[in-house]
PDB file of C-alpha atoms in Angstrom:
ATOM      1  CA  UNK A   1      84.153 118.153 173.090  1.00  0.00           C
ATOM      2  CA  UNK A   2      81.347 119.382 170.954  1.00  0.00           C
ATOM      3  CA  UNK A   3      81.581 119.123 167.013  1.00  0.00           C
ATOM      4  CA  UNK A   4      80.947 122.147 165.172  1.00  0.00           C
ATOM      5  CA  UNK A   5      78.910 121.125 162.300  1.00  0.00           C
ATOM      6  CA  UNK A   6      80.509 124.328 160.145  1.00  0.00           C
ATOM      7  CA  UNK A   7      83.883 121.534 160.084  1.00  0.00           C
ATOM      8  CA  UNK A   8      81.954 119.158 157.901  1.00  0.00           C
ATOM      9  CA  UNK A   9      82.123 115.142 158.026  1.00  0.00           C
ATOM     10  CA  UNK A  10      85.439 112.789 158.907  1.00  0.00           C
ATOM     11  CA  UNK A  11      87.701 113.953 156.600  1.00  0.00           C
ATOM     12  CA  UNK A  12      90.571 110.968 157.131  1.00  0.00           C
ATOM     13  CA  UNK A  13      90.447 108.170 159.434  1.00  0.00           C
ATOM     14  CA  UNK A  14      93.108 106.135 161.569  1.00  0.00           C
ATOM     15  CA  UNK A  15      92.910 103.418 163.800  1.00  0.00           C
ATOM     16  CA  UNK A  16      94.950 101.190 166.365  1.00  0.00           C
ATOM     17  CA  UNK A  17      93.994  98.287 168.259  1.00  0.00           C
ATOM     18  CA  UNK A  18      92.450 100.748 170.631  1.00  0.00           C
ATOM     19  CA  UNK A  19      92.567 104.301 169.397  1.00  0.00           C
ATOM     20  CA  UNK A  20      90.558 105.824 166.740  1.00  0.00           C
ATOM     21  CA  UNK A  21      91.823 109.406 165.043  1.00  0.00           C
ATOM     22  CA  UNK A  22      89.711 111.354 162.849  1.00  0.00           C
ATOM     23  CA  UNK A  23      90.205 114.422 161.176  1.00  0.00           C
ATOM     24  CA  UNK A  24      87.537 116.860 160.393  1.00  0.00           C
ATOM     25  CA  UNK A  25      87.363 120.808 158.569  1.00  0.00           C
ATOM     26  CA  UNK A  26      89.011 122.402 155.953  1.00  0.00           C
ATOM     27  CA  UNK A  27      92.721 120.646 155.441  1.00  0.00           C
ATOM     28  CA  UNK A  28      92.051 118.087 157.965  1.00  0.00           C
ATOM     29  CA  UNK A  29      92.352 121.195 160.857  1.00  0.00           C
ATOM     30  CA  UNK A  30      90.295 119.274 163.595  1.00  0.00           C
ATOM     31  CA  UNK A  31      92.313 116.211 165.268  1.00  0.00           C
ATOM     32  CA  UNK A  32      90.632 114.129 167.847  1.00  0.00           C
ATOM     33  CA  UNK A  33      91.070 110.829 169.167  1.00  0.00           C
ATOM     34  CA  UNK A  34      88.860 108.140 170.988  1.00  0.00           C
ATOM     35  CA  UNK A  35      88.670 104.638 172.458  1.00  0.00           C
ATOM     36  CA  UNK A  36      87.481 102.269 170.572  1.00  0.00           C
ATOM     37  CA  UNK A  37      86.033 100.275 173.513  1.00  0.00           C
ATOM     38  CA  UNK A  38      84.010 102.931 174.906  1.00  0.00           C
ATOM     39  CA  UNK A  39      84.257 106.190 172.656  1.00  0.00           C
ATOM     40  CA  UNK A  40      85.532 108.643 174.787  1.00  0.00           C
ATOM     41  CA  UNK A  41      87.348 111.112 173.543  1.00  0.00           C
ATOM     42  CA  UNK A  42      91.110 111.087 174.614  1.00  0.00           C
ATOM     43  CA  UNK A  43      92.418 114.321 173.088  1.00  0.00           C
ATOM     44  CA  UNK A  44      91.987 116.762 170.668  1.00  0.00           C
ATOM     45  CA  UNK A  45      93.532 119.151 169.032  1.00  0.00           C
ATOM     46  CA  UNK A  46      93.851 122.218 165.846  1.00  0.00           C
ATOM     47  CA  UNK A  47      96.591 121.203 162.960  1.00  0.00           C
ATOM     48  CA  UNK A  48      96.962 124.573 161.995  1.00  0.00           C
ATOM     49  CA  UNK A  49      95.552 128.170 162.972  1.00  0.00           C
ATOM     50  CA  UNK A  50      94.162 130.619 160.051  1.00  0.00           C
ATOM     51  CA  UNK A  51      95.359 133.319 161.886  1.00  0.00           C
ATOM     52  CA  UNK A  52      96.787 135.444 158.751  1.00  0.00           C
ATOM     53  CA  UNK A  53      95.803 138.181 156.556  1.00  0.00           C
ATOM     54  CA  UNK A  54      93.436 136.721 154.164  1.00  0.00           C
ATOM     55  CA  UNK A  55      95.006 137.384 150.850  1.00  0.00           C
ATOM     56  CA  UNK A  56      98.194 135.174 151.983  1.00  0.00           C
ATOM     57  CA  UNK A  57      95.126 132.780 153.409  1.00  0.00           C
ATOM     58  CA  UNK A  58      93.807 132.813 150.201  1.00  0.00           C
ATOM     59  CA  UNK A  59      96.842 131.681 148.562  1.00  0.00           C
ATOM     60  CA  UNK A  60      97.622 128.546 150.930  1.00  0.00           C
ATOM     61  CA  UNK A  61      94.276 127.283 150.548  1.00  0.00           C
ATOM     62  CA  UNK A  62      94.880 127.177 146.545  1.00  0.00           C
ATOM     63  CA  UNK A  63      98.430 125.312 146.933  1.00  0.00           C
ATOM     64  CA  UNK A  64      98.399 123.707 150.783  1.00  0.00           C
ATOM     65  CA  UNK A  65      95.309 121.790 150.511  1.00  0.00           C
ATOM     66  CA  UNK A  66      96.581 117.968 150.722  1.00  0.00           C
ATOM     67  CA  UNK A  67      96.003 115.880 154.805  1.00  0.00           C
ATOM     68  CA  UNK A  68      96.476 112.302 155.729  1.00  0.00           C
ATOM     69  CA  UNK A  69      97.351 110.878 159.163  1.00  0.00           C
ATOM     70  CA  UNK A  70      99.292 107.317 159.511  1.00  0.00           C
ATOM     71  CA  UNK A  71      99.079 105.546 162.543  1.00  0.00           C
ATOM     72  CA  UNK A  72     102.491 103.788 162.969  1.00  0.00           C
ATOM     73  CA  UNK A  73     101.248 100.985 165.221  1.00  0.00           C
ATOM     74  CA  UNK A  74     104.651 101.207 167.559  1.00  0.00           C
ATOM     75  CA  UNK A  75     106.865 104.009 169.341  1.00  0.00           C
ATOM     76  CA  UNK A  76     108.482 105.176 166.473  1.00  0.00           C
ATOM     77  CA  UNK A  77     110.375 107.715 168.004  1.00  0.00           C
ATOM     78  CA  UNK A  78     111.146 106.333 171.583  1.00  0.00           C
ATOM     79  CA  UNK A  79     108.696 108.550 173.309  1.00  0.00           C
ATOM     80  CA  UNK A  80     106.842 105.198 174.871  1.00  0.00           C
ATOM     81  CA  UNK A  81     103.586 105.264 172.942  1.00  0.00           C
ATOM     82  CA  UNK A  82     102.167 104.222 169.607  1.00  0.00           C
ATOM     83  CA  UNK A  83     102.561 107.093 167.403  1.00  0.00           C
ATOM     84  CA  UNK A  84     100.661 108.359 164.453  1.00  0.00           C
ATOM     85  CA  UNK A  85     101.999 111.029 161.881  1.00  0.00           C
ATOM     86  CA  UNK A  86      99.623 113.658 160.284  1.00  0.00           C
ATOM     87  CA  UNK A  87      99.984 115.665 157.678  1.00  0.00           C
ATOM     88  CA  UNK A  88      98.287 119.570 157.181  1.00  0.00           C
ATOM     89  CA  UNK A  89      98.822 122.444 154.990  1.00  0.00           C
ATOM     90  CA  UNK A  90     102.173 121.036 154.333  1.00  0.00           C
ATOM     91  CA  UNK A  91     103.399 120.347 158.004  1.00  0.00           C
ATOM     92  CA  UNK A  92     104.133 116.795 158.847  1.00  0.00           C
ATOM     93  CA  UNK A  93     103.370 116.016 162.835  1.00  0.00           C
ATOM     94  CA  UNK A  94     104.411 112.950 165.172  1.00  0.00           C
ATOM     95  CA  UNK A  95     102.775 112.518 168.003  1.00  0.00           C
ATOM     96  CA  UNK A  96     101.623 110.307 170.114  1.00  0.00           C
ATOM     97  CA  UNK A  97      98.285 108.014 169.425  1.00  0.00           C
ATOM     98  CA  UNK A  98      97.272 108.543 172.895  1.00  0.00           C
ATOM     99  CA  UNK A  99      97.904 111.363 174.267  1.00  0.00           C
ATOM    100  CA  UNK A 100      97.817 113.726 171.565  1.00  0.00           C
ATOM    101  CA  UNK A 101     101.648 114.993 172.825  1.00  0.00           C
ATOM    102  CA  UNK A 102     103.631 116.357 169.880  1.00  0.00           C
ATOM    103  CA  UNK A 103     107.092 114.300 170.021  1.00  0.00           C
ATOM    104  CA  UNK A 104     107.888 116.905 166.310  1.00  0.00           C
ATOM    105  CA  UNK A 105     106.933 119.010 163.499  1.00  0.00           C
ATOM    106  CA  UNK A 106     108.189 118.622 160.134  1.00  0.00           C
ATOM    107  CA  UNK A 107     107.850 121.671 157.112  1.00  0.00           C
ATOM    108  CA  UNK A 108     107.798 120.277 153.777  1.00  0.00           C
ATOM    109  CA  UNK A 109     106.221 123.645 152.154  1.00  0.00           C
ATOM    110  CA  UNK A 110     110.113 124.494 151.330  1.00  0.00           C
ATOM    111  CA  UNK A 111     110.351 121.708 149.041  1.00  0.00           C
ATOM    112  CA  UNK A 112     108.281 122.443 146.344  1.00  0.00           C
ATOM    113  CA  UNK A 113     106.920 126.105 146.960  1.00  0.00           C
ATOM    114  CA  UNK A 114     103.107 125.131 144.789  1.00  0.00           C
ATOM    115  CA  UNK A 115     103.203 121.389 145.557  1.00  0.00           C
ATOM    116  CA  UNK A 116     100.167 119.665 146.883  1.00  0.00           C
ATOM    117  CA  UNK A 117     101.272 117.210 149.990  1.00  0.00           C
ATOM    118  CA  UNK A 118      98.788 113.990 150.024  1.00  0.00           C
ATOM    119  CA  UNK A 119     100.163 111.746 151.567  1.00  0.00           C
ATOM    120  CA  UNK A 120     102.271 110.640 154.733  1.00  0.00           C
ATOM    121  CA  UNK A 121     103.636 107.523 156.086  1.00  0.00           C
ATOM    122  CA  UNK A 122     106.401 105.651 158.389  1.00  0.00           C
ATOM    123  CA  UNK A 123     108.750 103.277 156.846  1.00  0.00           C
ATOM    124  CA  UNK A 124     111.279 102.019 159.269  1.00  0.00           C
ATOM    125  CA  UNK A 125     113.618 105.235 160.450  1.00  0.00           C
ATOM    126  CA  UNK A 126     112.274 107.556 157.676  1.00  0.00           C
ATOM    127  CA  UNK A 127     108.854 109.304 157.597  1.00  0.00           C
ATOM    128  CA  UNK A 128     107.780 110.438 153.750  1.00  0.00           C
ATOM    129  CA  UNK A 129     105.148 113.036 152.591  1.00  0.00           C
ATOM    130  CA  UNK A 130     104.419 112.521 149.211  1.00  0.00           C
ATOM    131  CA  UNK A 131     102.246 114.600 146.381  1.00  0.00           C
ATOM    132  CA  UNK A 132     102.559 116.598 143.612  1.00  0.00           C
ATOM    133  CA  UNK A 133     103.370 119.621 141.835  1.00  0.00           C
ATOM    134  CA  UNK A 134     100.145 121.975 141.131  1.00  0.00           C
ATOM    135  CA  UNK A 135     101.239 122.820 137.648  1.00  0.00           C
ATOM    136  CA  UNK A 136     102.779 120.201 135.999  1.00  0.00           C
ATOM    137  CA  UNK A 137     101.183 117.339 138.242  1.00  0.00           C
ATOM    138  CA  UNK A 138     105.219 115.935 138.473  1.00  0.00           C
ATOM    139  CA  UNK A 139     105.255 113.648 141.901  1.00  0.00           C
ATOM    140  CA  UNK A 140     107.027 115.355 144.960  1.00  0.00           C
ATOM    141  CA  UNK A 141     108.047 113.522 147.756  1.00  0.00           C
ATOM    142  CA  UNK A 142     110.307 114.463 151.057  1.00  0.00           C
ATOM    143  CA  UNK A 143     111.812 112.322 153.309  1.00  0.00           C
ATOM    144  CA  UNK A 144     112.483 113.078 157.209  1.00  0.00           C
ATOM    145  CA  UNK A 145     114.014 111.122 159.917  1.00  0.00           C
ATOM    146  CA  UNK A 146     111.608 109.282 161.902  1.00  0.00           C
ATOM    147  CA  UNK A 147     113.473 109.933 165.106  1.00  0.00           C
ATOM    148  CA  UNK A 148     112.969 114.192 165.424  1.00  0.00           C
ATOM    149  CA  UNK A 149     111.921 114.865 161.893  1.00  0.00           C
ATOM    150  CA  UNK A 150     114.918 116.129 160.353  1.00  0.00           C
ATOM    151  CA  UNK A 151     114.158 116.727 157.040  1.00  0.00           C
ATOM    152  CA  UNK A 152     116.736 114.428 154.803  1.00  0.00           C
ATOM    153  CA  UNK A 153     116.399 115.643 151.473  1.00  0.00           C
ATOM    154  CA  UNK A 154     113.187 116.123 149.166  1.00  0.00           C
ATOM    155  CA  UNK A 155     112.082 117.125 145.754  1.00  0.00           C
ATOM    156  CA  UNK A 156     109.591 116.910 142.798  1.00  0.00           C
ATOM    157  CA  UNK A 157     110.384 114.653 139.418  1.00  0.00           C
TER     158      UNK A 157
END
């Protein structure tokens, strides 16, 4: 894998006993992982694609800008790896630490339409996003089963 020096530095950082993630570009779009005993890469993928016209591009950028990944440090969702959860544009992600495999994907866009999503994490069978509204600042958070990412219920204050 080469890096593209147009996606800037490490945007967010995770890391397991031995996995590394980083995130790099605009939104956190780059994902890769590596070995922290010998820095190979194990996987890496694109959180989102920019493949739409530009005005509506435009638009998400102003509103969609929040990332964070979480690494979960066990197999949260039964697919037999340690699992981390990312967080994009407003699309929360399990997958697994090691292979990169997506286990689910998670929209929380619909539940605050101009909310900034900043932050993601796993606590026990519920995965949260977190953030706030781009007006009025007022805290947002969703919650979504840990399991297949159902969303449970969300909203801003």
């Amino acid at each position: 894998a080469v890096h593209d020096a147009s996606e800037g530095g490490v945007t967010r950082a995770a890391i397991d006993d031995d996995v590394a993630l980083a995130t790099s570009g605009d939104g956190g779009k780059h994902i890769r992982a590596y070995d922290t005993r010998d820095g190979e890469l194990l996987w890496e993928g694109v959180s989102y694609s920019d493949a739409m016209p530009s005005a509506e591009a435009r638009a998400e950028r102003e509103v969609q800008i929040g990332e964070d990944a979480f690494v979960a440090r066990r197999d949260v969702d039964g697919c037999g790896d340690v699992d981390v959860v990312t967080l994009a544009k407003g699309e929360v992600v399990m997958r697994s630490l090691r292979t990169g495999e997506v286990n689910w994907r998670a929209n929380v866009r619909d539940v605050a339409e101009k909310a900034i999503w900043e932050r993601v994490f796993v606590h026990g069978e519920v995965t949260y996003a977190v953030g706030r509204e781009l007006e009025t600042g007022a805290p947002c958070a969703c919650a979504m089963t840990t399991i297949d990412g159902t969303v449970i219920g969300g909203q801003c204050a």
